[in-house]
XYZ file of C-alpha atoms in Angstrom:
474
model
C -81.902 -80.281 -28.138
C -77.736 -80.473 -27.599
C -75.950 -82.831 -30.130
C -74.317 -86.138 -28.820
C -70.706 -85.766 -28.613
C -69.531 -89.272 -27.623
C -66.613 -89.160 -25.033
C -66.522 -92.481 -23.583
C -65.694 -94.849 -27.093
C -65.884 -98.483 -27.344
C -62.117 -98.371 -27.116
C -61.690 -95.892 -24.128
C -58.590 -96.164 -22.286
C -57.130 -99.384 -24.749
C -54.208 -97.701 -26.410
C -53.009 -100.653 -28.511
C -54.317 -103.468 -30.418
C -53.094 -105.718 -27.766
C -55.087 -104.111 -25.213
C -58.362 -103.784 -27.250
C -58.331 -107.511 -28.204
C -58.031 -108.542 -24.496
C -60.518 -106.152 -23.372
C -63.155 -106.957 -25.865
C -62.462 -110.724 -26.310
C -61.463 -111.805 -22.611
C -62.392 -109.350 -20.165
C -65.816 -107.470 -21.316
C -68.447 -109.807 -21.124
C -67.321 -111.532 -17.850
C -69.679 -111.675 -15.056
C -69.488 -109.371 -11.881
C -68.545 -110.546 -8.530
C -68.875 -107.765 -5.940
C -66.927 -109.276 -3.133
C -67.250 -105.811 -1.137
C -69.647 -102.896 -1.346
C -71.940 -100.943 0.730
C -74.859 -101.290 -1.004
C -78.132 -101.148 1.262
C -79.808 -104.899 1.650
C -83.358 -103.064 2.310
C -83.116 -101.606 -1.061
C -82.007 -104.561 -2.659
C -84.857 -106.638 -0.698
C -87.455 -104.184 -1.643
C -86.555 -103.909 -5.484
C -86.061 -99.880 -4.855
C -87.050 -97.566 -7.711
C -85.765 -94.196 -7.884
C -87.487 -91.029 -7.992
C -85.076 -89.185 -10.008
C -81.310 -88.920 -10.754
C -80.385 -87.261 -7.787
C -81.642 -90.317 -5.670
C -79.741 -92.993 -8.000
C -76.785 -90.957 -8.624
C -75.846 -88.451 -6.161
C -77.360 -89.018 -2.821
C -75.022 -90.317 -0.398
C -71.887 -89.476 -2.980
C -69.154 -87.809 -0.695
C -66.874 -88.081 -3.757
C -68.889 -85.667 -5.381
C -69.613 -83.632 -2.482
C -65.683 -82.900 -1.899
C -65.418 -81.933 -5.668
C -68.329 -79.871 -5.050
C -67.149 -77.863 -2.080
C -63.923 -77.428 -4.177
C -65.755 -75.879 -7.067
C -67.861 -73.179 -4.364
C -70.803 -75.271 -3.800
C -72.600 -73.924 -0.435
C -73.168 -77.254 1.773
C -76.888 -76.802 1.584
C -76.433 -78.126 -2.292
C -74.261 -80.894 -0.948
C -75.288 -82.579 2.153
C -78.189 -79.924 3.144
C -81.667 -79.386 2.424
C -81.650 -78.362 -1.196
C -83.928 -79.897 -3.582
C -83.053 -82.971 -5.452
C -82.779 -80.895 -8.781
C -81.093 -78.004 -7.482
C -78.258 -80.284 -6.073
C -77.946 -82.031 -9.666
C -78.056 -79.005 -11.094
C -74.934 -77.856 -8.838
C -73.218 -81.084 -9.848
C -73.513 -80.506 -13.375
C -72.129 -77.055 -12.772
C -69.079 -78.830 -11.052
C -68.309 -81.461 -13.608
C -66.381 -79.381 -16.286
C -64.096 -78.722 -13.533
C -63.140 -82.043 -12.943
C -61.205 -82.661 -16.058
C -58.425 -85.207 -14.722
C -60.252 -86.205 -11.883
C -61.656 -89.758 -12.084
C -65.039 -88.494 -11.580
C -65.003 -86.714 -15.031
C -64.739 -90.278 -16.506
C -66.791 -92.015 -13.974
C -69.510 -89.800 -14.200
C -69.666 -89.814 -18.136
C -69.304 -93.884 -18.247
C -72.182 -93.987 -15.758
C -74.382 -91.840 -17.785
C -73.646 -93.800 -20.987
C -74.177 -97.137 -19.487
C -77.027 -96.678 -17.396
C -78.873 -94.197 -19.409
C -77.528 -94.026 -23.100
C -76.629 -90.569 -22.337
C -73.579 -89.679 -24.546
C -73.578 -85.814 -23.578
C -70.806 -83.887 -22.012
C -72.384 -82.626 -18.439
C -72.410 -79.089 -17.883
C -74.795 -76.072 -17.057
C -76.089 -76.221 -20.656
C -76.921 -80.244 -20.887
C -78.066 -80.331 -17.329
C -81.511 -79.781 -18.009
C -81.981 -82.353 -20.792
C -79.484 -84.781 -18.725
C -82.171 -84.497 -15.963
C -84.943 -84.763 -18.179
C -83.714 -87.960 -20.152
C -82.260 -89.755 -16.785
C -85.691 -89.464 -15.303
C -87.487 -90.517 -18.158
C -85.474 -93.798 -18.044
C -85.874 -94.316 -14.555
C -89.649 -94.693 -15.067
C -88.861 -97.625 -17.195
C -90.412 -100.712 -15.505
C -86.823 -102.384 -15.929
C -85.134 -99.711 -13.873
C -85.355 -101.035 -10.649
C -82.743 -102.542 -8.405
C -83.295 -105.913 -9.605
C -83.042 -104.896 -13.315
C -79.639 -103.122 -12.890
C -78.264 -106.150 -11.213
C -79.475 -108.275 -13.841
C -78.301 -106.109 -16.674
C -74.690 -106.081 -15.598
C -74.688 -109.583 -14.604
C -73.710 -109.084 -11.177
C -73.695 -112.668 -10.060
C -72.458 -112.277 -6.332
C -72.843 -109.203 -3.770
C -71.405 -109.064 -0.358
C -72.708 -106.331 1.504
C -71.164 -104.830 4.809
C -73.005 -105.674 7.744
C -72.560 -104.960 11.552
C -72.940 -108.031 13.863
C -76.193 -106.458 15.438
C -77.790 -106.584 12.228
C -80.813 -108.702 11.997
C -80.276 -109.643 8.270
C -83.925 -109.766 7.677
C -83.478 -108.178 4.644
C -80.792 -110.707 3.487
C -83.489 -113.253 4.358
C -86.124 -111.600 2.229
C -83.903 -111.524 -0.934
C -83.282 -115.180 -0.529
C -86.645 -115.302 -1.083
C -86.942 -113.307 -4.110
C -86.728 -114.084 -7.806
C -83.461 -112.077 -7.898
C -80.808 -113.901 -9.906
C -77.633 -112.252 -8.340
C -76.580 -113.963 -4.887
C -76.566 -111.190 -2.113
C -74.513 -112.374 1.326
C -73.788 -110.380 4.299
C -70.489 -109.798 5.574
C -69.255 -109.259 9.290
C -68.273 -105.889 9.978
C -67.708 -105.514 13.775
C -66.085 -102.062 14.050
C -67.682 -100.886 16.887
C -66.561 -103.660 19.033
C -63.149 -101.616 19.538
C -64.726 -98.546 20.216
C -63.693 -99.126 24.333
C -62.466 -95.452 24.455
C -65.845 -94.314 23.819
C -68.077 -95.713 26.028
C -71.294 -93.601 25.256
C -71.286 -95.277 21.772
C -69.826 -98.549 22.870
C -72.148 -99.586 25.507
C -75.411 -99.092 23.740
C -73.966 -101.059 21.284
C -72.917 -103.641 23.506
C -76.635 -103.828 24.899
C -77.890 -103.993 21.200
C -75.528 -107.092 20.544
C -76.864 -108.870 23.639
C -80.497 -107.842 22.851
C -79.588 -109.790 19.221
C -77.531 -112.812 20.283
C -79.828 -112.990 23.533
C -76.477 -113.813 25.571
C -75.438 -111.421 28.368
C -72.633 -109.112 27.513
C -72.117 -107.657 30.939
C -68.999 -109.378 31.284
C -66.014 -110.057 28.555
C -66.495 -113.927 28.102
C -70.177 -112.681 27.404
C -69.252 -110.161 25.081
C -67.101 -112.875 23.193
C -70.087 -115.280 22.994
C -72.520 -112.956 21.880
C -70.234 -112.001 18.954
C -69.222 -115.670 18.497
C -72.905 -116.278 18.101
C -73.484 -113.758 15.273
C -70.449 -114.805 13.754
C -72.400 -118.102 13.439
C -75.546 -116.902 12.599
C -73.941 -114.814 9.732
C -72.246 -117.894 8.382
C -75.692 -119.496 8.135
C -76.926 -117.166 5.677
C -74.029 -117.847 3.499
C -71.085 -115.123 4.687
C -68.218 -115.816 4.071
C -66.197 -112.733 4.550
C -65.480 -110.317 7.504
C -63.923 -106.821 7.078
C -62.095 -104.097 9.554
C -61.813 -100.618 8.578
C -58.770 -99.508 10.785
C -56.069 -96.718 10.524
C -53.469 -99.475 10.952
C -53.583 -102.800 12.288
C -53.317 -102.899 16.185
C -50.502 -103.726 17.989
C -50.241 -106.261 20.773
C -49.734 -107.994 22.941
C -52.722 -108.245 25.313
C -53.630 -110.779 27.483
C -57.117 -112.226 28.406
C -57.056 -110.544 31.633
C -55.847 -107.209 30.276
C -58.612 -107.374 27.624
C -61.119 -108.170 30.340
C -60.083 -105.168 32.403
C -60.255 -102.746 29.872
C -63.555 -103.919 28.600
C -64.985 -103.939 32.228
C -63.710 -100.585 32.533
C -65.773 -99.423 29.445
C -68.445 -101.064 30.170
C -68.352 -98.932 33.660
C -68.055 -95.460 31.722
C -64.563 -95.455 31.745
C -62.993 -94.678 28.574
C -59.821 -96.609 27.608
C -56.586 -94.722 26.959
C -55.346 -94.997 23.795
C -52.719 -97.442 24.664
C -55.370 -99.705 26.221
C -57.574 -99.145 23.101
C -54.847 -100.518 20.912
C -53.888 -103.479 23.393
C -57.734 -104.434 23.207
C -58.159 -104.232 19.743
C -55.447 -106.456 19.030
C -57.085 -108.936 20.977
C -60.151 -108.607 19.156
C -58.392 -109.043 16.302
C -56.847 -111.898 17.349
C -60.131 -113.289 18.638
C -61.755 -112.550 15.074
C -59.067 -113.900 13.074
C -59.802 -117.333 14.740
C -63.378 -117.157 14.326
C -62.582 -116.458 10.518
C -59.848 -119.104 10.179
C -62.239 -121.840 12.040
C -65.374 -121.422 9.578
C -62.731 -120.913 6.406
C -63.882 -117.408 5.741
C -61.558 -114.766 4.297
C -60.936 -111.673 6.297
C -60.387 -108.085 4.933
C -58.363 -105.169 6.225
C -58.912 -101.465 4.960
C -56.074 -100.107 6.585
C -54.798 -96.292 6.378
C -57.862 -93.976 6.457
C -57.963 -90.976 8.524
C -61.485 -89.942 9.050
C -63.926 -87.463 9.966
C -61.452 -84.700 10.136
C -63.611 -81.982 9.985
C -65.622 -81.146 13.091
C -67.718 -78.578 11.565
C -68.903 -80.720 9.048
C -69.210 -83.820 11.161
C -71.229 -81.837 13.768
C -73.679 -80.986 10.746
C -73.571 -84.074 8.646
C -71.891 -86.901 10.399
C -69.688 -89.662 9.153
C -69.014 -90.402 5.610
C -69.467 -86.977 3.936
C -66.156 -86.247 2.563
C -63.800 -85.531 5.039
C -61.516 -88.357 5.131
C -57.995 -88.458 3.692
C -55.042 -90.849 3.489
C -53.447 -91.213 6.778
C -49.405 -91.970 7.364
C -49.124 -94.031 9.859
C -46.855 -97.023 10.297
C -47.829 -100.283 9.030
C -45.186 -102.655 8.674
C -44.233 -104.184 12.276
C -47.886 -104.310 13.642
C -49.226 -106.039 10.774
C -46.352 -108.613 10.581
C -46.666 -109.423 14.156
C -50.389 -109.720 13.819
C -50.050 -112.187 10.877
C -47.216 -114.020 12.799
C -49.219 -114.681 15.779
C -52.324 -116.186 13.893
C -50.159 -118.090 11.677
C -47.827 -119.673 14.582
C -51.012 -121.084 16.173
C -52.468 -122.224 12.780
C -55.268 -119.508 12.702
C -54.611 -117.638 10.033
C -57.527 -117.288 7.721
C -57.537 -116.570 3.910
C -57.082 -112.687 4.101
C -57.235 -109.299 1.588
C -55.210 -106.329 2.474
C -56.295 -103.021 1.159
C -53.808 -100.177 1.327
C -55.101 -96.333 1.293
C -51.380 -94.999 1.309
C -49.430 -95.551 -2.104
C -46.354 -94.994 -0.089
C -47.058 -98.412 1.471
C -47.882 -100.329 -1.813
C -44.779 -102.278 -2.182
C -44.824 -103.037 1.665
C -48.100 -104.510 1.200
C -47.472 -106.535 -1.672
C -43.761 -107.911 -0.229
C -46.125 -108.510 3.128
C -48.342 -111.034 1.777
C -45.570 -113.286 0.525
C -44.171 -113.821 3.961
C -47.317 -116.010 4.997
C -48.620 -117.816 1.998
C -48.499 -121.366 3.016
C -49.298 -123.636 0.337
C -52.848 -124.441 1.765
C -54.848 -122.578 -1.185
C -54.022 -120.416 -4.393
C -53.309 -116.749 -3.272
C -54.213 -117.004 0.043
C -53.201 -114.066 1.318
C -54.107 -111.003 -1.325
C -53.065 -107.697 -1.868
C -56.427 -105.844 -2.512
C -57.316 -103.779 -5.293
C -56.512 -100.169 -4.825
C -59.741 -98.384 -3.007
C -61.151 -95.112 -2.165
C -58.485 -92.729 -3.216
C -56.519 -95.308 -5.160
C -59.505 -96.797 -7.121
C -58.678 -94.604 -10.368
C -56.499 -95.356 -13.405
C -53.016 -94.444 -12.071
C -53.182 -95.815 -8.649
C -55.014 -99.087 -9.897
C -51.560 -99.761 -12.206
C -49.488 -98.839 -9.425
C -51.306 -101.834 -7.456
C -51.430 -103.811 -9.971
C -47.492 -103.140 -10.843
C -46.564 -103.531 -6.950
C -48.432 -107.097 -6.896
C -47.059 -108.315 -10.150
C -43.429 -107.380 -8.920
C -43.814 -109.388 -5.614
C -46.335 -111.581 -6.125
C -48.627 -113.414 -8.479
C -50.941 -111.192 -10.557
C -52.479 -114.490 -12.198
C -54.185 -115.260 -8.920
C -55.514 -111.805 -8.099
C -59.201 -111.694 -7.099
C -59.643 -108.240 -8.572
C -61.865 -105.466 -8.517
C -64.902 -104.689 -6.167
C -67.105 -101.360 -5.856
C -67.026 -100.382 -2.521
C -69.687 -98.132 -2.940
C -72.838 -97.241 -2.373
C -74.547 -96.378 -5.352
C -76.179 -99.110 -7.557
C -74.536 -97.078 -10.721
C -70.950 -97.907 -9.598
C -71.015 -101.180 -11.498
C -69.167 -99.144 -14.586
C -66.277 -99.592 -11.962
C -65.680 -102.996 -13.185
C -65.976 -101.915 -17.001
C -62.891 -99.188 -15.910
C -60.979 -101.612 -13.971
C -60.846 -104.129 -16.957
C -60.024 -101.378 -19.274
C -57.075 -100.220 -16.994
C -56.018 -103.929 -16.556
C -56.192 -104.748 -20.344
C -54.598 -101.439 -21.414
C -51.534 -102.148 -18.864
C -51.280 -105.746 -20.060
C -51.780 -104.936 -23.523
C -48.544 -102.686 -23.424
C -46.614 -105.434 -22.078
C -47.525 -107.240 -25.134
C -46.741 -104.461 -27.642
C -43.411 -104.105 -25.915
C -42.560 -107.791 -26.174
C -42.228 -108.017 -22.257
C -45.176 -110.350 -22.273
C -45.746 -113.303 -25.125
C -48.105 -112.799 -27.629
C -50.219 -115.823 -26.372
C -53.688 -114.847 -26.272
C -54.628 -118.286 -24.564
C -52.103 -117.435 -21.793
C -52.571 -113.968 -20.987
C -56.020 -113.530 -22.043
C -56.979 -116.338 -20.139
C -55.035 -114.666 -17.039
C -57.104 -111.646 -17.586
C -60.579 -113.393 -17.914
C -59.839 -115.027 -14.683
C -58.729 -111.994 -12.794
C -62.091 -110.419 -14.044
C -64.158 -113.052 -12.362
C -63.659 -117.039 -12.046
C -60.555 -116.193 -9.500
C -62.727 -114.449 -7.293
C -65.502 -117.187 -7.482
C -63.183 -120.046 -6.765
C -61.325 -117.957 -3.850
C -64.553 -116.932 -1.947
C -65.982 -120.348 -2.281
C -69.555 -118.720 -2.463
C -72.236 -119.898 -4.281
C -73.032 -117.529 -7.524
C -76.351 -116.427 -8.874
C -77.412 -116.816 -12.419
C -77.344 -113.023 -13.576
């Protein structure tokens, strides 16, 4: 048996006494408000139990697949037909070569917090880790509900297509789960007028679920509005859009109608037509959100599905996406301005994937704060390639220098894995180390009620206050 060699200590990432005090006294024990994730409502509703470490830790994890491919692991052991144990062993072989990649820290943090395993992950320890973790997974409390209770997750907002029945959400509401689970409205396929083969079946699904004919553009909008109402009835208070950049208008109702009718007739929209149509739809969705007091999220800056060979083999979300370098400022400003001018600008969280644009986004949010609510327009936490220590600090510094860090709604998992709640701990340690360093250097006062209170609010209560959603009891 291997000897434990603890890597994740109690003071991991905390390099000063103020940082340690901020974390242990103010941040560590706060509950979690996970306002954006990709967890499966079905797995929450069924209180899924996982058969082995691969199922709970590696399946669907494109971060790990990217590293494994770079380590010379064949696709069969990433997204292919390899056995669960073979895939885990391939990952264990890869981990020692992820030094300085956040995967190295995340992986050891997850093993420690979920399984109590302190071993360094490598080929020599892989069998022992596999056996210990699988034994832990057999415990009655190691189910989805048990994980959520253990990590004090009070709120989860999933990511749901407008055509979803939300039946799983309704089942969750009937259960004794202490976490409150809400849907979030993500209508990405409503923009795909450039791909009638995908767009038209989706419009037909929308018609079926809403019982509104989507043959006309007005019917399409009515059906989307009806689904928005239904999401609201189940507690939804957030929408989300994944776009490379904010689309640019203007687009009249007549133009949008013509583009829609063309797509429904099988005519793919040109890039320029899709741009205008997307702008019209974003204005429409912005109005819906504002009317109901929702928060709109926009995830901007991704270049998706770049590898045709792997896309044909395994589809989307397999680790072939990267950071885009598209212009953001002008279109984003015009979009905000249109909604603001007509009194239809909802609360908003902007997430940026290209760190070159951090100050662009952090300064943009200040243009449209209107005094109606605290921190109405937010610069969201670093996501995807930026949800690691260095980039978290970039985002926190850009927000601090251009806005009010004290009102920041904090961290989210943006994950498909129930083992990702350690990311909240990781973020809290990064936050406390950054703020603690300022205190150590005399750049912030030695007043823990003041500074520690801000840290505590960023970890939980800012989000709870901002979104206005009833939390659970976890």
